[in-house]
Every structure is written in structure tokens, then in C-alpha cells.
PDB file of C-alpha atoms in Angstrom:
ATOM      1  CA  MET A  30     -93.222-217.020  10.123  1.00 49.00           C
ATOM      2  CA  ALA A  31     -92.139-217.730  13.652  1.00 54.00           C
ATOM      3  CA  GLU A  32     -93.805-220.515  15.675  1.00 58.00           C
ATOM      4  CA  ASP A  33     -96.033-217.954  17.401  1.00 56.00           C
ATOM      5  CA  GLY A  34     -97.330-216.719  14.030  1.00 55.00           C
ATOM      6  CA  SER A  35     -95.420-213.407  14.048  1.00 54.00           C
ATOM      7  CA  ALA A  36     -93.096-212.430  11.238  1.00 56.00           C
ATOM      8  CA  GLN A  37     -89.419-212.892  12.067  1.00 61.00           C
ATOM      9  CA  SER A  38     -87.277-209.811  11.637  1.00 62.00           C
ATOM     10  CA  GLN A  39     -83.952-210.218   9.909  1.00 60.00           C
ATOM     11  CA  ASP A  40     -80.837-209.154  11.797  1.00 64.00           C
ATOM     12  CA  LEU A  41     -79.426-206.306   9.674  1.00 60.00           C
ATOM     13  CA  LYS A  42     -75.934-206.862  11.076  1.00 68.00           C
ATOM     14  CA  ALA A  43     -75.877-210.467   9.839  1.00 73.00           C
ATOM     15  CA  TRP A  44     -75.359-209.520   6.192  1.00 80.00           C
ATOM     16  CA  PRO A  45     -72.589-207.421   4.639  1.00 84.00           C
ATOM     17  CA  LEU A  46     -73.563-204.496   2.433  1.00 83.00           C
ATOM     18  CA  PRO A  47     -73.744-205.089  -1.325  1.00 84.00           C
ATOM     19  CA  SER A  48     -71.091-203.297  -3.370  1.00 86.00           C
ATOM     20  CA  PHE A  49     -73.389-202.002  -6.117  1.00 93.00           C
ATOM     21  CA  TYR A  50     -75.145-199.183  -4.216  1.00 92.00           C
ATOM     22  CA  PHE A  51     -72.744-196.276  -3.695  1.00 93.00           C
ATOM     23  CA  LYS A  52     -72.344-192.535  -4.163  1.00 95.00           C
ATOM     24  CA  VAL A  53     -69.292-190.443  -5.121  1.00 96.00           C
ATOM     25  CA  THR A  54     -68.965-186.732  -4.307  1.00 95.00           C
ATOM     26  CA  LEU A  55     -66.092-184.859  -5.964  1.00 93.00           C
ATOM     27  CA  GLY A  56     -65.810-181.882  -3.613  1.00 90.00           C
ATOM     28  CA  SER A  57     -67.095-178.670  -5.214  1.00 89.00           C
ATOM     29  CA  LYS A  58     -68.188-180.593  -8.334  1.00 89.00           C
ATOM     30  CA  GLY A  59     -70.878-182.380  -6.318  1.00 91.00           C
ATOM     31  CA  ASP A  60     -72.267-185.870  -6.770  1.00 92.00           C
ATOM     32  CA  ILE A  61     -71.217-187.614  -9.972  1.00 92.00           C
ATOM     33  CA  SER A  62     -72.583-191.018 -10.950  1.00 92.00           C
ATOM     34  CA  PHE A  63     -69.866-193.611 -11.434  1.00 94.00           C
ATOM     35  CA  SER A  64     -70.349-197.271 -12.323  1.00 94.00           C
ATOM     36  CA  GLU A  65     -67.169-198.499 -10.675  1.00 96.00           C
ATOM     37  CA  VAL A  66     -64.749-197.481  -7.910  1.00 97.00           C
ATOM     38  CA  SER A  67     -61.500-199.293  -7.167  1.00 96.00           C
ATOM     39  CA  GLY A  68     -58.196-198.693  -5.420  1.00 95.00           C
ATOM     40  CA  LEU A  69     -59.329-197.788  -1.909  1.00 95.00           C
ATOM     41  CA  GLU A  70     -56.053-198.938  -0.367  1.00 94.00           C
ATOM     42  CA  THR A  71     -53.659-197.785   2.303  1.00 93.00           C
ATOM     43  CA  GLU A  72     -50.268-199.359   2.785  1.00 94.00           C
ATOM     44  CA  TYR A  73     -47.173-198.743   4.876  1.00 95.00           C
ATOM     45  CA  GLU A  74     -43.721-199.018   3.382  1.00 95.00           C
ATOM     46  CA  GLU A  75     -41.491-201.484   5.149  1.00 96.00           C
ATOM     47  CA  ILE A  76     -38.237-200.448   6.790  1.00 96.00           C
ATOM     48  CA  THR A  77     -35.766-203.247   7.443  1.00 95.00           C
ATOM     49  CA  TYR A  78     -32.813-202.835   9.745  1.00 93.00           C
ATOM     50  CA  ARG A  79     -30.167-204.989  11.308  1.00 90.00           C
ATOM     51  CA  ALA A  80     -27.351-203.829  13.544  1.00 90.00           C
ATOM     52  CA  GLY A  81     -24.029-205.451  12.736  1.00 88.00           C
ATOM     53  CA  ASP A  82     -23.483-206.617  16.305  1.00 91.00           C
ATOM     54  CA  SER A  83     -26.990-208.068  16.745  1.00 87.00           C
ATOM     55  CA  PRO A  84     -26.948-211.638  18.068  1.00 89.00           C
ATOM     56  CA  ALA A  85     -30.075-212.409  16.009  1.00 87.00           C
ATOM     57  CA  PHE A  86     -29.278-213.152  12.390  1.00 86.00           C
ATOM     58  CA  THR A  87     -32.505-211.638  11.090  1.00 90.00           C
ATOM     59  CA  LYS A  88     -33.598-208.150  10.139  1.00 93.00           C
ATOM     60  CA  VAL A  89     -36.048-206.109  12.176  1.00 93.00           C
ATOM     61  CA  LYS A  90     -39.082-204.940  10.193  1.00 94.00           C
ATOM     62  CA  MET A  91     -40.738-201.648  11.072  1.00 95.00           C
ATOM     63  CA  PRO A  92     -43.554-199.637   9.523  1.00 96.00           C
ATOM     64  CA  GLY A  93     -42.329-196.691   7.473  1.00 96.00           C
ATOM     65  CA  LEU A  94     -44.150-194.000   5.578  1.00 95.00           C
ATOM     66  CA  LYS A  95     -47.818-194.447   4.776  1.00 93.00           C
ATOM     67  CA  LYS A  96     -48.653-194.476   1.102  1.00 92.00           C
ATOM     68  CA  ALA A  97     -51.976-194.089  -0.624  1.00 92.00           C
ATOM     69  CA  SER A  98     -52.648-195.837  -3.905  1.00 95.00           C
ATOM     70  CA  ASP A  99     -54.460-194.128  -6.762  1.00 97.00           C
ATOM     71  CA  VAL A 100     -58.246-194.461  -6.874  1.00 97.00           C
ATOM     72  CA  THR A 101     -59.883-195.358 -10.174  1.00 97.00           C
ATOM     73  CA  LEU A 102     -63.404-194.213 -11.041  1.00 97.00           C
ATOM     74  CA  LYS A 103     -65.318-195.328 -14.145  1.00 96.00           C
ATOM     75  CA  LYS A 104     -68.448-193.781 -15.601  1.00 95.00           C
ATOM     76  CA  GLY A 105     -70.452-193.616 -18.769  1.00 94.00           C
ATOM     77  CA  VAL A 106     -69.932-190.755 -21.215  1.00 93.00           C
ATOM     78  CA  PHE A 107     -72.948-188.432 -21.332  1.00 91.00           C
ATOM     79  CA  LYS A 108     -73.789-185.738 -23.860  1.00 91.00           C
ATOM     80  CA  SER A 109     -72.191-182.368 -22.950  1.00 89.00           C
ATOM     81  CA  ASP A 110     -70.720-183.752 -19.698  1.00 87.00           C
ATOM     82  CA  LYS A 111     -67.320-182.054 -19.442  1.00 89.00           C
ATOM     83  CA  ALA A 112     -66.849-181.662 -15.661  1.00 89.00           C
ATOM     84  CA  LEU A 113     -64.003-184.181 -15.349  1.00 91.00           C
ATOM     85  CA  TRP A 114     -62.227-182.861 -18.461  1.00 92.00           C
ATOM     86  CA  THR A 115     -62.529-179.283 -17.196  1.00 90.00           C
ATOM     87  CA  TRP A 116     -60.991-180.339 -13.877  1.00 91.00           C
ATOM     88  CA  ILE A 117     -58.011-182.161 -15.421  1.00 91.00           C
ATOM     89  CA  ASN A 118     -57.456-179.354 -17.956  1.00 90.00           C
ATOM     90  CA  SER A 119     -57.089-176.901 -15.067  1.00 88.00           C
ATOM     91  CA  VAL A 120     -53.657-178.407 -14.244  1.00 85.00           C
ATOM     92  CA  LYS A 121     -50.966-175.772 -14.727  1.00 83.00           C
ATOM     93  CA  MET A 122     -47.432-176.677 -13.633  1.00 77.00           C
ATOM     94  CA  ASN A 123     -47.829-177.601  -9.959  1.00 78.00           C
ATOM     95  CA  ILE A 124     -51.187-175.899  -9.532  1.00 84.00           C
ATOM     96  CA  ILE A 125     -54.399-177.916  -9.492  1.00 87.00           C
ATOM     97  CA  PRO A 126     -57.638-177.407  -7.592  1.00 88.00           C
ATOM     98  CA  ARG A 127     -57.582-180.246  -5.079  1.00 93.00           C
ATOM     99  CA  GLU A 128     -60.818-181.661  -3.768  1.00 94.00           C
ATOM    100  CA  VAL A 129     -62.060-183.758  -0.874  1.00 97.00           C
ATOM    101  CA  VAL A 130     -63.631-186.805  -2.492  1.00 97.00           C
ATOM    102  CA  THR A 131     -66.115-188.925  -0.557  1.00 97.00           C
ATOM    103  CA  ILE A 132     -67.119-192.416  -1.575  1.00 97.00           C
ATOM    104  CA  SER A 133     -70.134-193.652   0.356  1.00 96.00           C
ATOM    105  CA  LEU A 134     -71.534-197.156   0.479  1.00 95.00           C
ATOM    106  CA  LEU A 135     -75.308-196.945   0.883  1.00 94.00           C
ATOM    107  CA  ASP A 136     -77.746-199.214   2.704  1.00 89.00           C
ATOM    108  CA  GLU A 137     -81.033-200.549   1.337  1.00 88.00           C
ATOM    109  CA  ASP A 138     -82.775-197.259   2.183  1.00 89.00           C
ATOM    110  CA  GLY A 139     -80.183-195.160   0.317  1.00 90.00           C
ATOM    111  CA  LYS A 140     -78.654-193.874   3.558  1.00 93.00           C
ATOM    112  CA  VAL A 141     -74.898-193.670   4.019  1.00 93.00           C
ATOM    113  CA  ALA A 142     -73.609-196.770   5.813  1.00 92.00           C
ATOM    114  CA  GLN A 143     -69.836-196.296   5.365  1.00 94.00           C
ATOM    115  CA  THR A 144     -67.796-193.412   3.921  1.00 96.00           C
ATOM    116  CA  TRP A 145     -64.220-193.212   2.693  1.00 97.00           C
ATOM    117  CA  GLU A 146     -62.764-189.722   2.312  1.00 97.00           C
ATOM    118  CA  LEU A 147     -59.819-188.937   0.036  1.00 97.00           C
ATOM    119  CA  ALA A 148     -57.738-185.946   1.146  1.00 96.00           C
ATOM    120  CA  ASN A 149     -56.487-183.396  -1.411  1.00 95.00           C
ATOM    121  CA  ALA A 150     -57.458-185.459  -4.442  1.00 96.00           C
ATOM    122  CA  TRP A 151     -56.604-184.321  -7.959  1.00 95.00           C
ATOM    123  CA  PRO A 152     -57.084-185.882 -11.387  1.00 94.00           C
ATOM    124  CA  LYS A 153     -53.952-187.708 -12.484  1.00 94.00           C
ATOM    125  CA  LYS A 154     -55.281-189.275 -15.666  1.00 95.00           C
ATOM    126  CA  ILE A 155     -58.472-189.504 -17.680  1.00 95.00           C
ATOM    127  CA  THR A 156     -59.049-192.068 -20.404  1.00 95.00           C
ATOM    128  CA  VAL A 157     -61.909-192.694 -22.786  1.00 94.00           C
ATOM    129  CA  GLU A 158     -62.232-196.342 -23.712  1.00 90.00           C
ATOM    130  CA  GLY A 159     -62.070-197.176 -27.403  1.00 87.00           C
ATOM    131  CA  PHE A 160     -65.020-197.148 -29.762  1.00 89.00           C
ATOM    132  CA  LYS A 161     -66.099-200.113 -31.897  1.00 88.00           C
ATOM    133  CA  ALA A 162     -68.518-199.925 -34.803  1.00 91.00           C
ATOM    134  CA  ASP A 163     -69.837-203.408 -34.046  1.00 90.00           C
ATOM    135  CA  GLY A 164     -69.753-203.014 -30.264  1.00 87.00           C
ATOM    136  CA  ASN A 165     -72.679-203.274 -27.909  1.00 90.00           C
ATOM    137  CA  THR A 166     -71.358-201.417 -24.864  1.00 90.00           C
ATOM    138  CA  VAL A 167     -71.690-198.006 -23.273  1.00 91.00           C
ATOM    139  CA  ALA A 168     -69.002-195.394 -23.996  1.00 93.00           C
ATOM    140  CA  MET A 169     -66.932-195.243 -20.788  1.00 94.00           C
ATOM    141  CA  GLU A 170     -64.350-192.908 -19.324  1.00 96.00           C
ATOM    142  CA  THR A 171     -61.917-193.696 -16.537  1.00 97.00           C
ATOM    143  CA  LEU A 172     -60.621-191.108 -14.059  1.00 96.00           C
ATOM    144  CA  ILE A 173     -57.556-191.859 -11.934  1.00 97.00           C
ATOM    145  CA  LEU A 174     -57.217-189.751  -8.802  1.00 97.00           C
ATOM    146  CA  ALA A 175     -54.040-189.121  -6.836  1.00 96.00           C
ATOM    147  CA  HIS A 176     -54.600-188.183  -3.192  1.00 96.00           C
ATOM    148  CA  GLU A 177     -52.861-187.825   0.150  1.00 95.00           C
ATOM    149  CA  GLY A 178     -54.661-190.424   2.230  1.00 95.00           C
ATOM    150  CA  ILE A 179     -57.921-192.196   2.980  1.00 95.00           C
ATOM    151  CA  THR A 180     -59.884-191.861   6.177  1.00 95.00           C
ATOM    152  CA  ILE A 181     -63.059-193.699   7.122  1.00 95.00           C
ATOM    153  CA  LYS A 182     -65.757-191.367   8.410  1.00 88.00           C
TER     154      LYS A 182
END
């Protein structure tokens, strides 16, 4: 309570958003519940150059092509859930249905606070983690997406 007896309101901009409340939409496949998202990275390749007659004995560094790293999504295996397997099995030669994938970080009210959008994403790899007879974990599958860039919406 404040000195005047009124409740103090907390500044919502003072605290960063927690990483555990998020939503993933795989284009036409809709919202799919994932337990983990990683690999939201953008990087520029480095170009180094030095002219032979340069008086400076160092190389000049310039930004080159932009490259997007793969994004990894993990989720539990559910009975009769084949959407990701159907998508990756649709790869034929160089033909794959590409999707716009949105990853949204949500606020405490479940509203979108920040969104990352992957352009022309397609499934590069899917893996089911091993099974153990004496294990005590959820069956998990991992989807690795290739894409052509991340934008923040």
C-alpha cells in the first residue's frame, strides 16, 4: 500500500516477459502446442577485404549476405497427431508446401506481446526422442524448420 492508503500499481514495462507463455502458428496447419522453441537467430556473413596498396595493414570488415539459422520446435507426441509427419512427407524433390510460421510471446492476459515471423518455412527434419522402459518422461518429437528470414511484427 502507498502512504496515502491506495494500492500501488506495478509498472508493466519494468519487467521483461517470461519465456514460458508462447504460441506457435504453422501457417495453414494452425496453432500447434509446442513445449520449446529455439534458434530465433539472424546473422550476417562477414566479408573481409584489403587492397594491396592500402596504407593500413588491416582488413576492412563489411556485412555480407544475411543468413537465417534453423528453428527448432519441440512438442509432446499425442495419439493420432500426424500433422507434422504429413507435412514433412509431402517433400518431393524440390517441392514442399512452404508456410509462414509465427511465434508469439504472450503477456499475462494471453495477448500477443511480441511476434517473430518465419518466411517460407519448411520442415527440414523431424525426430522422435528415444523410448525407455524405465523412463518417467513424456514422448517428445523435435521439428527443425528451414526458412528464409525472421521479421519481428
